[in-house]
């Protein structure tokens, strides 16, 4: 090769042929040819301008024109149960077919795809666990990637996509075929049927009361969600769904979630027996199996179940706020226990044995009227309980809430007085006047202190107050012409007792107008 500054020479060969020698740099820079040196063959090369500079529409751009989905990664990942999943990651959503061969092999064909693994030499993963022996993958044809999974047995499987749409998970699952109400152990039970032994976790949730049973590595065979009105003692309903894993689980998990809705006020011990390929679920016998509480308008209905007719005695003890049902111990299957009702009238129900009797105490927190809807000799004992409205002032509790306080001064009057001080002054006078008339009262604060809004409401709810009165004063800035009173009450769409609240609010408003002359 000549230096680019050399003068071209004419070379004549023996056969009279002649060639002009020119620098390779001239060929590249002036004529635009591609010039280079092949290190492997140890020879120079030169490509024509036509080969180098193709028209834009003829230039091959594999990364832009290749429309195949790229399979970027194939790996084995453990789920929460320790069972391995096959995870396929791609640059877009996969299209695939799957089938099981007679030799315990699962074949997954990914269509319109190209195998684009970081490790291009990787073609299989050996495992040898309880489900998977080996996973093989290859570019089966130009636009088809094939996975062949050698299983230990003929297994049920699911292929699911995560939220990103680019991650697919192959899971070997226990198919849950049925959830039914059955009879075992001489009692009603809920049975969950799978194809294999069931692995599960439980947790208790409150407000409302629920028991959650999560079945791991499982899928529902008949749909994603079911609702069963199975009533079994304190179990009022069973809900079943294919659960999307939350932060308590691996994102690769397949979980069937059972939710047992429990009757409010009960705290039953739920027994779960794992029998071969079934879960057998039933509540341990408790008071909730025998005592049922319901609301009918403003009345409470209590049904005490008893298989045989039995003579019982019903007695009210107002001084103890207790309604007592007493029946022979040998004539009932009712068990000892406690139920919390807390419906703003009935507080709790307690059952215990006393000598030869089974005693059921119904604890209430307000004066009541009651009647038996069954004979004194009956099977089921049915009671109707309601609030006694014909009561004395000392049977009423009024909570007085002076707004703001402590670090929360509230508004400021035109003469510089803080709202918290005005509210407290009015609250003290109201408290004194109500006590003089015989009412029971409770102040949410008895000095200049900060009380959280929720704590104020809880004080009223926990003490079963009849009335909650909160005292406030609005800011009017410098506009001294603003006058008047405001009385707020809970609107109709926020409460089921609006018909009681409005008359009370109207009565307070009218009396304040009379007493103050405000307009």
Short mmCIF file of C-alpha atoms in Angstrom, two decimals:
data_model
loop_
_atom_site.label_atom_id
_atom_site.label_comp_id
_atom_site.label_asym_id
_atom_site.label_seq_id
_atom_site.Cartn_x
_atom_site.Cartn_y
_atom_site.Cartn_z
CA UNK A 1 0.00 0.00 0.00
CA UNK A 2 1.29 3.49 -0.86
CA UNK A 3 1.29 6.55 1.27
CA UNK A 4 -1.56 8.90 0.36
CA UNK A 5 0.96 11.56 -0.70
CA UNK A 6 2.81 9.25 -3.11
CA UNK A 7 2.62 9.79 -6.88
CA UNK A 8 0.61 7.01 -8.61
CA UNK A 9 2.81 4.62 -10.60
CA UNK A 10 2.08 2.58 -13.71
CA UNK A 11 2.97 -1.09 -13.21
CA UNK A 12 3.49 -3.25 -16.36
CA UNK A 13 3.31 -7.07 -16.12
CA UNK A 14 5.02 -9.66 -18.38
CA UNK A 15 1.80 -10.27 -20.32
CA UNK A 16 1.81 -6.58 -21.26
CA UNK A 17 -1.05 -5.84 -18.81
CA UNK A 18 -0.64 -2.64 -16.87
CA UNK A 19 -2.09 -1.32 -13.59
CA UNK A 20 -1.92 2.07 -11.92
CA UNK A 21 -1.01 1.95 -8.22
CA UNK A 22 -2.88 4.49 -6.06
CA UNK A 23 -3.05 4.93 -2.24
CA UNK A 24 -5.88 3.04 -0.49
CA UNK A 25 -6.66 6.26 1.38
CA UNK A 26 -7.53 7.82 -2.00
CA UNK A 27 -9.96 4.98 -2.73
CA UNK A 28 -11.67 5.47 0.62
CA UNK A 29 -11.69 9.25 0.95
CA UNK A 30 -12.25 10.31 -2.67
CA UNK A 31 -14.22 7.45 -4.17
CA UNK A 32 -16.03 6.54 -0.94
CA UNK A 33 -15.18 2.83 -0.97
CA UNK A 34 -14.96 0.85 2.26
CA UNK A 35 -11.33 -0.16 2.84
CA UNK A 36 -10.05 -2.37 5.62
CA UNK A 37 -7.81 -5.25 6.62
CA UNK A 38 -9.03 -8.75 7.50
CA UNK A 39 -6.87 -9.81 10.46
CA UNK A 40 -8.04 -13.41 10.27
CA UNK A 41 -7.20 -13.89 6.57
CA UNK A 42 -4.33 -11.39 6.70
CA UNK A 43 -5.46 -9.62 3.51
CA UNK A 44 -6.86 -6.16 2.77
CA UNK A 45 -10.38 -5.76 1.44
CA UNK A 46 -12.32 -3.12 -0.44
CA UNK A 47 -16.10 -2.90 -0.82
CA UNK A 48 -17.71 -0.89 -3.55
CA UNK A 49 -19.61 2.30 -2.82
CA UNK A 50 -22.80 0.51 -3.82
CA UNK A 51 -22.22 -2.06 -1.08
CA UNK A 52 -21.39 0.60 1.48
CA UNK A 53 -23.98 3.25 0.78
CA UNK A 54 -27.32 1.61 0.10
CA UNK A 55 -30.41 3.76 -0.29
CA UNK A 56 -32.16 4.43 3.02
CA UNK A 57 -35.09 2.16 2.18
CA UNK A 58 -32.70 -0.73 1.32
CA UNK A 59 -30.54 -0.55 4.44
CA UNK A 60 -30.97 -3.64 6.62
CA UNK A 61 -31.86 -2.69 10.19
CA UNK A 62 -32.46 -5.97 12.07
CA UNK A 63 -33.30 -4.25 15.35
CA UNK A 64 -35.99 -2.12 13.71
CA UNK A 65 -37.57 -4.48 11.16
CA UNK A 66 -37.55 -7.64 13.33
CA UNK A 67 -41.09 -7.71 14.74
CA UNK A 68 -40.55 -10.83 16.81
CA UNK A 69 -41.09 -10.72 20.58
CA UNK A 70 -37.76 -11.01 22.39
CA UNK A 71 -37.55 -13.63 25.13
CA UNK A 72 -34.95 -11.96 27.35
CA UNK A 73 -34.70 -14.32 30.32
CA UNK A 74 -35.83 -17.75 31.52
CA UNK A 75 -35.23 -18.56 35.18
CA UNK A 76 -36.42 -20.60 38.15
CA UNK A 77 -37.78 -18.60 41.10
CA UNK A 78 -39.05 -19.79 44.49
CA UNK A 79 -42.54 -18.85 45.68
CA UNK A 80 -43.62 -18.38 49.30
CA UNK A 81 -44.07 -22.12 49.79
CA UNK A 82 -40.55 -22.88 48.57
CA UNK A 83 -41.87 -24.40 45.34
CA UNK A 84 -40.08 -23.38 42.14
CA UNK A 85 -41.78 -21.43 39.35
CA UNK A 86 -40.55 -20.97 35.78
CA UNK A 87 -40.36 -17.23 35.06
CA UNK A 88 -40.18 -15.96 31.46
CA UNK A 89 -39.33 -12.30 30.88
CA UNK A 90 -39.83 -10.64 27.50
CA UNK A 91 -39.93 -7.19 25.92
CA UNK A 92 -43.69 -7.39 25.29
CA UNK A 93 -46.73 -9.58 25.89
CA UNK A 94 -46.28 -13.22 24.90
CA UNK A 95 -48.50 -15.33 22.66
CA UNK A 96 -48.19 -19.02 23.40
CA UNK A 97 -49.70 -22.50 23.26
CA UNK A 98 -49.10 -25.25 25.80
CA UNK A 99 -49.67 -28.98 25.98
CA UNK A 100 -48.65 -31.98 28.09
CA UNK A 101 -47.12 -35.02 26.43
CA UNK A 102 -47.59 -38.59 27.63
CA UNK A 103 -43.99 -38.76 28.90
CA UNK A 104 -44.66 -36.15 31.64
CA UNK A 105 -43.37 -33.27 29.55
CA UNK A 106 -44.96 -29.84 29.38
CA UNK A 107 -44.33 -28.06 26.07
CA UNK A 108 -44.83 -24.30 25.79
CA UNK A 109 -44.53 -22.78 22.30
CA UNK A 110 -44.05 -19.00 22.27
CA UNK A 111 -45.23 -17.68 18.91
CA UNK A 112 -43.64 -14.88 16.92
CA UNK A 113 -40.69 -14.92 19.29
CA UNK A 114 -36.91 -14.84 19.25
CA UNK A 115 -34.68 -16.25 21.98
CA UNK A 116 -32.53 -13.30 23.07
CA UNK A 117 -30.89 -14.45 26.31
CA UNK A 118 -27.91 -12.62 27.78
CA UNK A 119 -26.15 -15.98 27.96
CA UNK A 120 -26.64 -17.21 24.38
CA UNK A 121 -25.08 -20.58 25.23
CA UNK A 122 -27.71 -21.36 27.88
CA UNK A 123 -30.23 -23.93 26.62
CA UNK A 124 -31.38 -25.82 29.72
CA UNK A 125 -31.70 -25.68 33.50
CA UNK A 126 -31.41 -28.83 35.61
CA UNK A 127 -33.31 -28.81 38.90
CA UNK A 128 -34.52 -32.17 40.17
CA UNK A 129 -37.06 -30.99 42.77
CA UNK A 130 -40.45 -32.55 43.58
CA UNK A 131 -42.09 -31.12 40.43
CA UNK A 132 -39.41 -30.22 37.88
CA UNK A 133 -36.50 -32.33 36.65
CA UNK A 134 -35.30 -30.14 33.80
CA UNK A 135 -36.25 -27.09 31.71
CA UNK A 136 -35.03 -26.92 28.09
CA UNK A 137 -35.49 -24.02 25.67
CA UNK A 138 -34.44 -23.29 22.09
CA UNK A 139 -35.25 -21.37 18.91
CA UNK A 140 -37.40 -24.13 17.44
CA UNK A 141 -38.03 -22.26 14.19
CA UNK A 142 -37.47 -18.75 12.88
CA UNK A 143 -40.40 -17.29 14.84
CA UNK A 144 -41.08 -19.89 17.54
CA UNK A 145 -39.35 -20.39 20.90
CA UNK A 146 -40.04 -23.75 22.55
CA UNK A 147 -39.79 -24.62 26.25
CA UNK A 148 -39.85 -28.28 27.23
CA UNK A 149 -40.31 -28.94 30.95
CA UNK A 150 -39.62 -32.45 32.20
CA UNK A 151 -41.97 -33.02 35.16
CA UNK A 152 -41.78 -35.66 37.86
CA UNK A 153 -45.43 -36.63 37.24
CA UNK A 154 -48.52 -35.55 35.32
CA UNK A 155 -49.13 -32.22 37.08
CA UNK A 156 -51.72 -29.46 36.81
CA UNK A 157 -50.23 -26.12 35.84
CA UNK A 158 -51.11 -22.45 35.28
CA UNK A 159 -49.43 -19.88 33.05
CA UNK A 160 -50.10 -16.36 34.30
CA UNK A 161 -48.89 -12.87 33.46
CA UNK A 162 -47.82 -10.29 36.05
CA UNK A 163 -49.11 -6.72 35.98
CA UNK A 164 -46.31 -5.49 33.69
CA UNK A 165 -47.52 -7.88 30.97
CA UNK A 166 -43.91 -8.82 30.20
CA UNK A 167 -43.37 -11.41 32.92
CA UNK A 168 -45.03 -14.81 32.61
CA UNK A 169 -44.96 -17.45 35.33
CA UNK A 170 -45.47 -21.19 34.90
CA UNK A 171 -46.71 -22.65 38.20
CA UNK A 172 -47.53 -26.22 39.13
CA UNK A 173 -50.73 -25.95 41.14
CA UNK A 174 -53.22 -27.81 43.26
CA UNK A 175 -56.56 -27.41 41.47
CA UNK A 176 -59.35 -26.57 43.93
CA UNK A 177 -62.38 -28.34 42.47
CA UNK A 178 -65.09 -27.81 45.05
CA UNK A 179 -66.14 -25.99 48.23
CA UNK A 180 -69.21 -27.52 49.83
CA UNK A 181 -71.22 -27.89 53.02
CA UNK A 182 -71.02 -31.48 54.22
CA UNK A 183 -71.49 -33.59 57.33
CA UNK A 184 -68.51 -35.11 59.17
CA UNK A 185 -67.74 -35.86 62.80
CA UNK A 186 -71.52 -35.89 63.38
CA UNK A 187 -71.72 -32.17 62.58
CA UNK A 188 -71.92 -29.74 59.65
CA UNK A 189 -68.54 -28.82 58.14
CA UNK A 190 -67.18 -26.84 55.19
CA UNK A 191 -65.05 -29.00 52.88
CA UNK A 192 -62.46 -27.65 50.41
CA UNK A 193 -61.51 -30.29 47.84
CA UNK A 194 -58.24 -30.21 45.91
CA UNK A 195 -56.26 -32.63 43.75
CA UNK A 196 -53.39 -32.96 46.22
CA UNK A 197 -52.61 -32.30 49.87
CA UNK A 198 -53.39 -28.66 50.64
CA UNK A 199 -50.80 -26.23 52.01
CA UNK A 200 -52.32 -23.13 53.65
CA UNK A 201 -51.86 -20.13 55.93
CA UNK A 202 -54.44 -18.34 58.10
CA UNK A 203 -54.92 -14.86 59.54
CA UNK A 204 -57.65 -13.13 61.53
CA UNK A 205 -59.06 -9.76 60.44
CA UNK A 206 -61.32 -7.42 62.42
CA UNK A 207 -63.98 -4.78 61.76
CA UNK A 208 -65.70 -6.79 60.40
CA UNK A 209 -64.66 -10.14 61.88
CA UNK A 210 -63.16 -12.55 59.33
CA UNK A 211 -60.92 -15.59 59.17
CA UNK A 212 -58.76 -15.74 56.04
CA UNK A 213 -57.44 -19.08 54.74
CA UNK A 214 -54.84 -18.73 51.96
CA UNK A 215 -54.21 -21.93 49.98
CA UNK A 216 -50.71 -21.80 48.47
CA UNK A 217 -49.75 -22.99 44.98
CA UNK A 218 -53.39 -23.41 44.05
CA UNK A 219 -55.94 -22.25 41.50
CA UNK A 220 -59.71 -22.43 41.21
CA UNK A 221 -60.77 -24.84 38.49
CA UNK A 222 -64.26 -23.38 37.93
CA UNK A 223 -63.80 -19.61 37.93
CA UNK A 224 -62.06 -16.68 39.68
CA UNK A 225 -64.67 -15.90 42.38
CA UNK A 226 -67.45 -17.64 44.33
CA UNK A 227 -69.79 -16.61 47.12
CA UNK A 228 -71.45 -19.24 49.33
CA UNK A 229 -74.19 -18.51 51.85
CA UNK A 230 -73.00 -21.30 54.14
CA UNK A 231 -74.19 -20.56 57.68
CA UNK A 232 -72.40 -22.65 60.23
CA UNK A 233 -72.73 -21.36 63.80
CA UNK A 234 -70.69 -18.13 63.91
CA UNK A 235 -69.70 -18.56 60.23
CA UNK A 236 -72.20 -16.53 58.21
CA UNK A 237 -70.76 -16.72 54.70
CA UNK A 238 -67.82 -18.09 52.69
CA UNK A 239 -66.15 -16.10 49.89
CA UNK A 240 -63.54 -17.66 47.60
CA UNK A 241 -61.33 -15.98 45.00
CA UNK A 242 -58.12 -16.33 43.01
CA UNK A 243 -56.09 -13.88 45.08
CA UNK A 244 -53.60 -11.42 43.60
CA UNK A 245 -50.49 -11.69 45.84
CA UNK A 246 -49.89 -8.68 48.11
CA UNK A 247 -46.79 -7.67 50.07
CA UNK A 248 -47.15 -10.73 52.31
CA UNK A 249 -46.33 -13.02 49.39
CA UNK A 250 -44.06 -13.45 46.39
CA UNK A 251 -45.41 -11.87 43.17
CA UNK A 252 -45.00 -15.30 41.53
CA UNK A 253 -47.41 -17.04 43.94
CA UNK A 254 -50.72 -18.62 42.95
CA UNK A 255 -53.11 -18.33 45.90
CA UNK A 256 -56.73 -19.30 46.44
CA UNK A 257 -58.16 -17.17 49.26
CA UNK A 258 -61.10 -18.27 51.42
CA UNK A 259 -62.71 -15.62 53.60
CA UNK A 260 -65.01 -16.82 56.39
CA UNK A 261 -67.28 -13.95 57.44
CA UNK A 262 -67.94 -14.31 61.17
CA UNK A 263 -70.89 -13.06 63.15
CA UNK A 264 -70.17 -9.78 64.91
CA UNK A 265 -69.59 -10.10 68.63
CA UNK A 266 -68.26 -13.66 68.37
CA UNK A 267 -64.71 -14.87 68.78
CA UNK A 268 -64.95 -18.52 67.73
CA UNK A 269 -62.14 -21.01 67.53
CA UNK A 270 -62.22 -22.25 63.93
CA UNK A 271 -60.78 -25.75 63.48
CA UNK A 272 -59.12 -26.72 60.17
CA UNK A 273 -58.32 -30.40 59.59
CA UNK A 274 -56.03 -31.30 56.66
CA UNK A 275 -57.33 -34.68 55.48
CA UNK A 276 -55.56 -36.19 52.41
CA UNK A 277 -56.58 -33.74 49.64
CA UNK A 278 -59.21 -31.83 51.66
CA UNK A 279 -59.52 -29.07 54.21
CA UNK A 280 -62.33 -29.70 56.70
CA UNK A 281 -63.37 -26.44 58.40
CA UNK A 282 -65.76 -26.06 61.32
CA UNK A 283 -66.19 -23.87 64.40
CA UNK A 284 -65.62 -25.30 67.83
CA UNK A 285 -68.94 -25.34 69.66
CA UNK A 286 -69.51 -21.98 71.32
CA UNK A 287 -72.31 -19.82 72.67
CA UNK A 288 -72.70 -18.35 69.16
CA UNK A 289 -74.01 -21.75 67.99
CA UNK A 290 -77.01 -21.35 70.26
CA UNK A 291 -77.73 -17.62 70.65
CA UNK A 292 -78.68 -15.43 67.69
CA UNK A 293 -79.09 -11.66 67.85
CA UNK A 294 -80.76 -9.48 65.21
CA UNK A 295 -82.15 -5.96 64.80
CA UNK A 296 -85.69 -5.29 63.60
CA UNK A 297 -86.10 -1.54 63.46
CA UNK A 298 -85.50 -0.29 67.01
CA UNK A 299 -86.10 -3.73 68.52
CA UNK A 300 -83.62 -6.49 69.31
CA UNK A 301 -84.64 -10.11 68.75
CA UNK A 302 -82.76 -12.80 70.68
CA UNK A 303 -83.26 -16.44 69.72
CA UNK A 304 -81.84 -19.05 72.09
CA UNK A 305 -81.79 -22.39 70.29
CA UNK A 306 -82.75 -25.54 72.14
CA UNK A 307 -83.53 -28.88 70.50
CA UNK A 308 -86.17 -30.01 73.00
CA UNK A 309 -88.99 -28.23 74.78
CA UNK A 310 -87.82 -27.03 78.15
CA UNK A 311 -89.29 -24.98 80.97
CA UNK A 312 -87.38 -21.76 81.55
CA UNK A 313 -87.60 -18.76 83.85
CA UNK A 314 -87.17 -15.15 82.70
CA UNK A 315 -86.20 -12.46 85.25
CA UNK A 316 -85.11 -8.83 84.91
CA UNK A 317 -82.68 -7.22 87.39
CA UNK A 318 -82.72 -3.46 86.59
CA UNK A 319 -80.23 -2.63 89.34
CA UNK A 320 -77.69 -4.91 87.62
CA UNK A 321 -78.97 -4.10 84.13
CA UNK A 322 -79.31 -7.82 83.52
CA UNK A 323 -82.08 -9.88 81.92
CA UNK A 324 -81.70 -13.51 83.03
CA UNK A 325 -82.87 -16.73 81.36
CA UNK A 326 -82.61 -19.82 83.56
CA UNK A 327 -83.25 -23.41 82.41
CA UNK A 328 -82.26 -26.92 83.58
CA UNK A 329 -78.68 -27.81 82.63
CA UNK A 330 -79.60 -31.38 81.68
CA UNK A 331 -82.26 -30.16 79.24
CA UNK A 332 -79.97 -28.13 76.97
CA UNK A 333 -76.79 -28.44 74.92
CA UNK A 334 -75.94 -24.75 75.34
CA UNK A 335 -72.27 -24.31 76.24
CA UNK A 336 -70.68 -21.78 78.55
CA UNK A 337 -69.27 -18.69 76.90
CA UNK A 338 -69.53 -15.00 76.16
CA UNK A 339 -70.76 -12.94 73.20
CA UNK A 340 -70.10 -9.22 72.76
CA UNK A 341 -73.06 -7.51 71.09
CA UNK A 342 -72.54 -3.75 71.75
CA UNK A 343 -75.51 -2.56 69.68
CA UNK A 344 -76.02 0.52 71.89
CA UNK A 345 -78.54 -1.34 74.03
CA UNK A 346 -77.47 -4.96 74.52
CA UNK A 347 -73.88 -5.02 75.75
CA UNK A 348 -73.06 -8.73 75.99
CA UNK A 349 -74.50 -12.19 76.59
CA UNK A 350 -72.93 -14.58 79.10
CA UNK A 351 -73.80 -18.25 79.66
CA UNK A 352 -72.61 -20.28 82.66
CA UNK A 353 -73.60 -23.26 84.74
CA UNK A 354 -74.90 -22.62 88.26
CA UNK A 355 -75.74 -25.75 90.28
CA UNK A 356 -78.35 -27.60 88.20
CA UNK A 357 -79.16 -24.67 85.94
CA UNK A 358 -77.75 -23.14 82.79
CA UNK A 359 -77.94 -19.37 83.25
CA UNK A 360 -77.92 -16.96 80.31
CA UNK A 361 -77.40 -13.31 81.28
CA UNK A 362 -78.26 -10.56 78.80
CA UNK A 363 -76.38 -7.42 79.87
CA UNK A 364 -77.86 -4.09 78.72
CA UNK A 365 -76.74 -0.49 79.21
CA UNK A 366 -80.05 1.42 79.09
CA UNK A 367 -83.45 0.86 80.65
CA UNK A 368 -85.32 -1.75 78.59
CA UNK A 369 -88.74 -3.19 77.88
CA UNK A 370 -88.88 -6.88 77.01
CA UNK A 371 -91.28 -9.69 76.27
CA UNK A 372 -91.06 -13.39 75.53
CA UNK A 373 -92.37 -14.45 72.12
CA UNK A 374 -92.32 -18.13 73.08
CA UNK A 375 -94.09 -20.19 75.71
CA UNK A 376 -92.48 -20.71 79.10
CA UNK A 377 -92.18 -24.33 78.00
CA UNK A 378 -90.61 -24.25 74.55
CA UNK A 379 -87.76 -25.39 72.35
CA UNK A 380 -86.31 -22.16 71.00
CA UNK A 381 -86.61 -19.23 73.43
CA UNK A 382 -87.37 -15.98 71.59
CA UNK A 383 -87.13 -12.58 73.31
CA UNK A 384 -87.93 -9.09 72.05
CA UNK A 385 -86.03 -6.21 73.70
CA UNK A 386 -86.35 -2.48 73.08
CA UNK A 387 -85.36 0.79 74.71
CA UNK A 388 -87.66 2.06 77.46
CA UNK A 389 -88.52 5.62 76.45
CA UNK A 390 -90.55 6.33 79.59
CA UNK A 391 -87.56 6.94 81.84
CA UNK A 392 -86.36 9.53 84.33
CA UNK A 393 -83.67 12.16 83.61
CA UNK A 394 -81.11 10.25 85.66
CA UNK A 395 -81.40 7.38 83.17
CA UNK A 396 -80.11 9.69 80.44
CA UNK A 397 -76.46 10.51 79.73
CA UNK A 398 -75.58 13.74 77.91
CA UNK A 399 -72.00 14.33 76.71
CA UNK A 400 -70.96 18.01 76.61
CA UNK A 401 -68.06 18.79 74.27
CA UNK A 402 -66.47 22.27 74.62
CA UNK A 403 -64.73 22.65 71.25
CA UNK A 404 -60.96 23.18 70.85
CA UNK A 405 -58.71 23.59 73.93
CA UNK A 406 -55.07 23.62 74.95
CA UNK A 407 -52.78 24.16 71.96
CA UNK A 408 -55.84 24.55 69.71
CA UNK A 409 -57.33 27.99 70.51
CA UNK A 410 -59.95 27.99 67.74
CA UNK A 411 -61.26 31.31 66.42
CA UNK A 412 -60.65 34.73 67.99
CA UNK A 413 -63.40 37.23 68.83
CA UNK A 414 -63.37 40.93 67.90
CA UNK A 415 -62.36 41.78 71.46
CA UNK A 416 -59.53 39.22 71.49
CA UNK A 417 -61.13 36.30 73.34
CA UNK A 418 -60.22 32.78 72.19
CA UNK A 419 -63.01 30.45 71.12
CA UNK A 420 -61.70 27.63 73.35
CA UNK A 421 -62.33 29.76 76.47
CA UNK A 422 -65.84 30.79 75.39
CA UNK A 423 -66.76 27.18 74.56
CA UNK A 424 -65.49 25.96 77.92
CA UNK A 425 -67.38 28.66 79.83
CA UNK A 426 -70.67 27.77 78.08
CA UNK A 427 -69.97 24.05 78.59
CA UNK A 428 -69.56 24.48 82.34
CA UNK A 429 -72.82 26.41 82.63
CA UNK A 430 -74.69 23.81 80.54
CA UNK A 431 -73.24 20.99 82.63
CA UNK A 432 -74.35 22.69 85.84
CA UNK A 433 -77.89 23.32 84.53
CA UNK A 434 -78.39 19.73 83.31
CA UNK A 435 -77.14 18.24 86.57
CA UNK A 436 -79.57 20.47 88.46
CA UNK A 437 -82.39 18.85 86.49
CA UNK A 438 -81.17 15.36 87.37
CA UNK A 439 -79.40 14.37 84.15
CA UNK A 440 -76.15 12.43 84.04
CA UNK A 441 -73.47 14.36 82.17
CA UNK A 442 -69.94 13.82 80.91
CA UNK A 443 -67.54 16.60 79.84
CA UNK A 444 -65.02 15.76 77.08
CA UNK A 445 -62.62 18.18 78.77
CA UNK A 446 -62.74 19.71 82.25
CA UNK A 447 -59.87 22.17 81.82
CA UNK A 448 -57.94 23.98 79.12
CA UNK A 449 -56.42 20.97 77.33
CA UNK A 450 -56.22 19.56 73.82
CA UNK A 451 -58.48 16.54 73.14
CA UNK A 452 -58.34 14.74 69.79
CA UNK A 453 -61.56 14.76 67.74
CA UNK A 454 -61.70 10.95 67.61
CA UNK A 455 -61.17 10.74 71.37
CA UNK A 456 -64.16 13.04 71.90
CA UNK A 457 -66.40 10.81 69.76
CA UNK A 458 -65.06 7.65 71.42
CA UNK A 459 -65.91 9.02 74.87
CA UNK A 460 -69.54 9.39 73.79
CA UNK A 461 -69.72 6.01 72.05
CA UNK A 462 -67.96 4.09 74.81
CA UNK A 463 -70.27 5.55 77.46
CA UNK A 464 -73.40 4.91 75.35
CA UNK A 465 -74.44 8.55 75.56
CA UNK A 466 -77.98 9.52 74.64
CA UNK A 467 -77.00 12.95 73.36
CA UNK A 468 -73.67 14.47 72.22
CA UNK A 469 -73.56 18.29 72.19
CA UNK A 470 -70.47 20.03 70.81
CA UNK A 471 -70.13 23.78 71.49
CA UNK A 472 -68.34 26.10 69.01
CA UNK A 473 -68.15 29.77 68.08
CA UNK A 474 -67.54 30.88 64.49
CA UNK A 475 -65.16 33.62 63.41
CA UNK A 476 -66.69 36.65 61.66
CA UNK A 477 -63.53 38.69 61.18
CA UNK A 478 -64.19 42.42 61.54
CA UNK A 479 -67.76 42.22 60.30
CA UNK A 480 -69.67 43.09 63.48
CA UNK A 481 -73.01 43.08 61.66
CA UNK A 482 -73.06 39.25 61.54
CA UNK A 483 -75.33 37.79 64.22
CA UNK A 484 -77.27 34.61 64.89
CA UNK A 485 -77.04 30.97 65.96
CA UNK A 486 -76.35 27.73 64.10
CA UNK A 487 -77.31 24.20 65.16
CA UNK A 488 -75.89 21.33 63.09
CA UNK A 489 -77.11 17.74 63.06
CA UNK A 490 -76.20 14.66 61.02
CA UNK A 491 -77.91 14.75 57.62
CA UNK A 492 -80.37 12.12 56.44
CA UNK A 493 -77.95 10.42 54.05
CA UNK A 494 -75.38 9.97 56.83
CA UNK A 495 -77.51 8.28 59.50
CA UNK A 496 -80.51 5.98 59.86
CA UNK A 497 -81.93 7.99 62.81
CA UNK A 498 -82.37 11.38 61.10
CA UNK A 499 -86.01 11.45 62.20
CA UNK A 500 -84.79 11.60 65.83
CA UNK A 501 -81.94 14.06 65.28
CA UNK A 502 -83.82 16.83 63.50
CA UNK A 503 -86.50 17.31 66.21
CA UNK A 504 -83.77 17.50 68.87
CA UNK A 505 -81.74 20.03 66.85
CA UNK A 506 -84.87 22.10 66.14
CA UNK A 507 -85.84 22.05 69.82
CA UNK A 508 -82.37 23.24 70.92
CA UNK A 509 -82.40 25.96 68.26
CA UNK A 510 -85.86 27.25 69.22
CA UNK A 511 -85.02 27.36 72.93
CA UNK A 512 -81.74 29.18 72.28
CA UNK A 513 -83.57 31.82 70.26
CA UNK A 514 -86.07 32.28 73.08
CA UNK A 515 -83.37 32.50 75.76
CA UNK A 516 -80.98 34.83 73.93
CA UNK A 517 -83.25 36.81 71.66
CA UNK A 518 -80.82 36.15 68.82
CA UNK A 519 -81.99 36.74 65.27
#
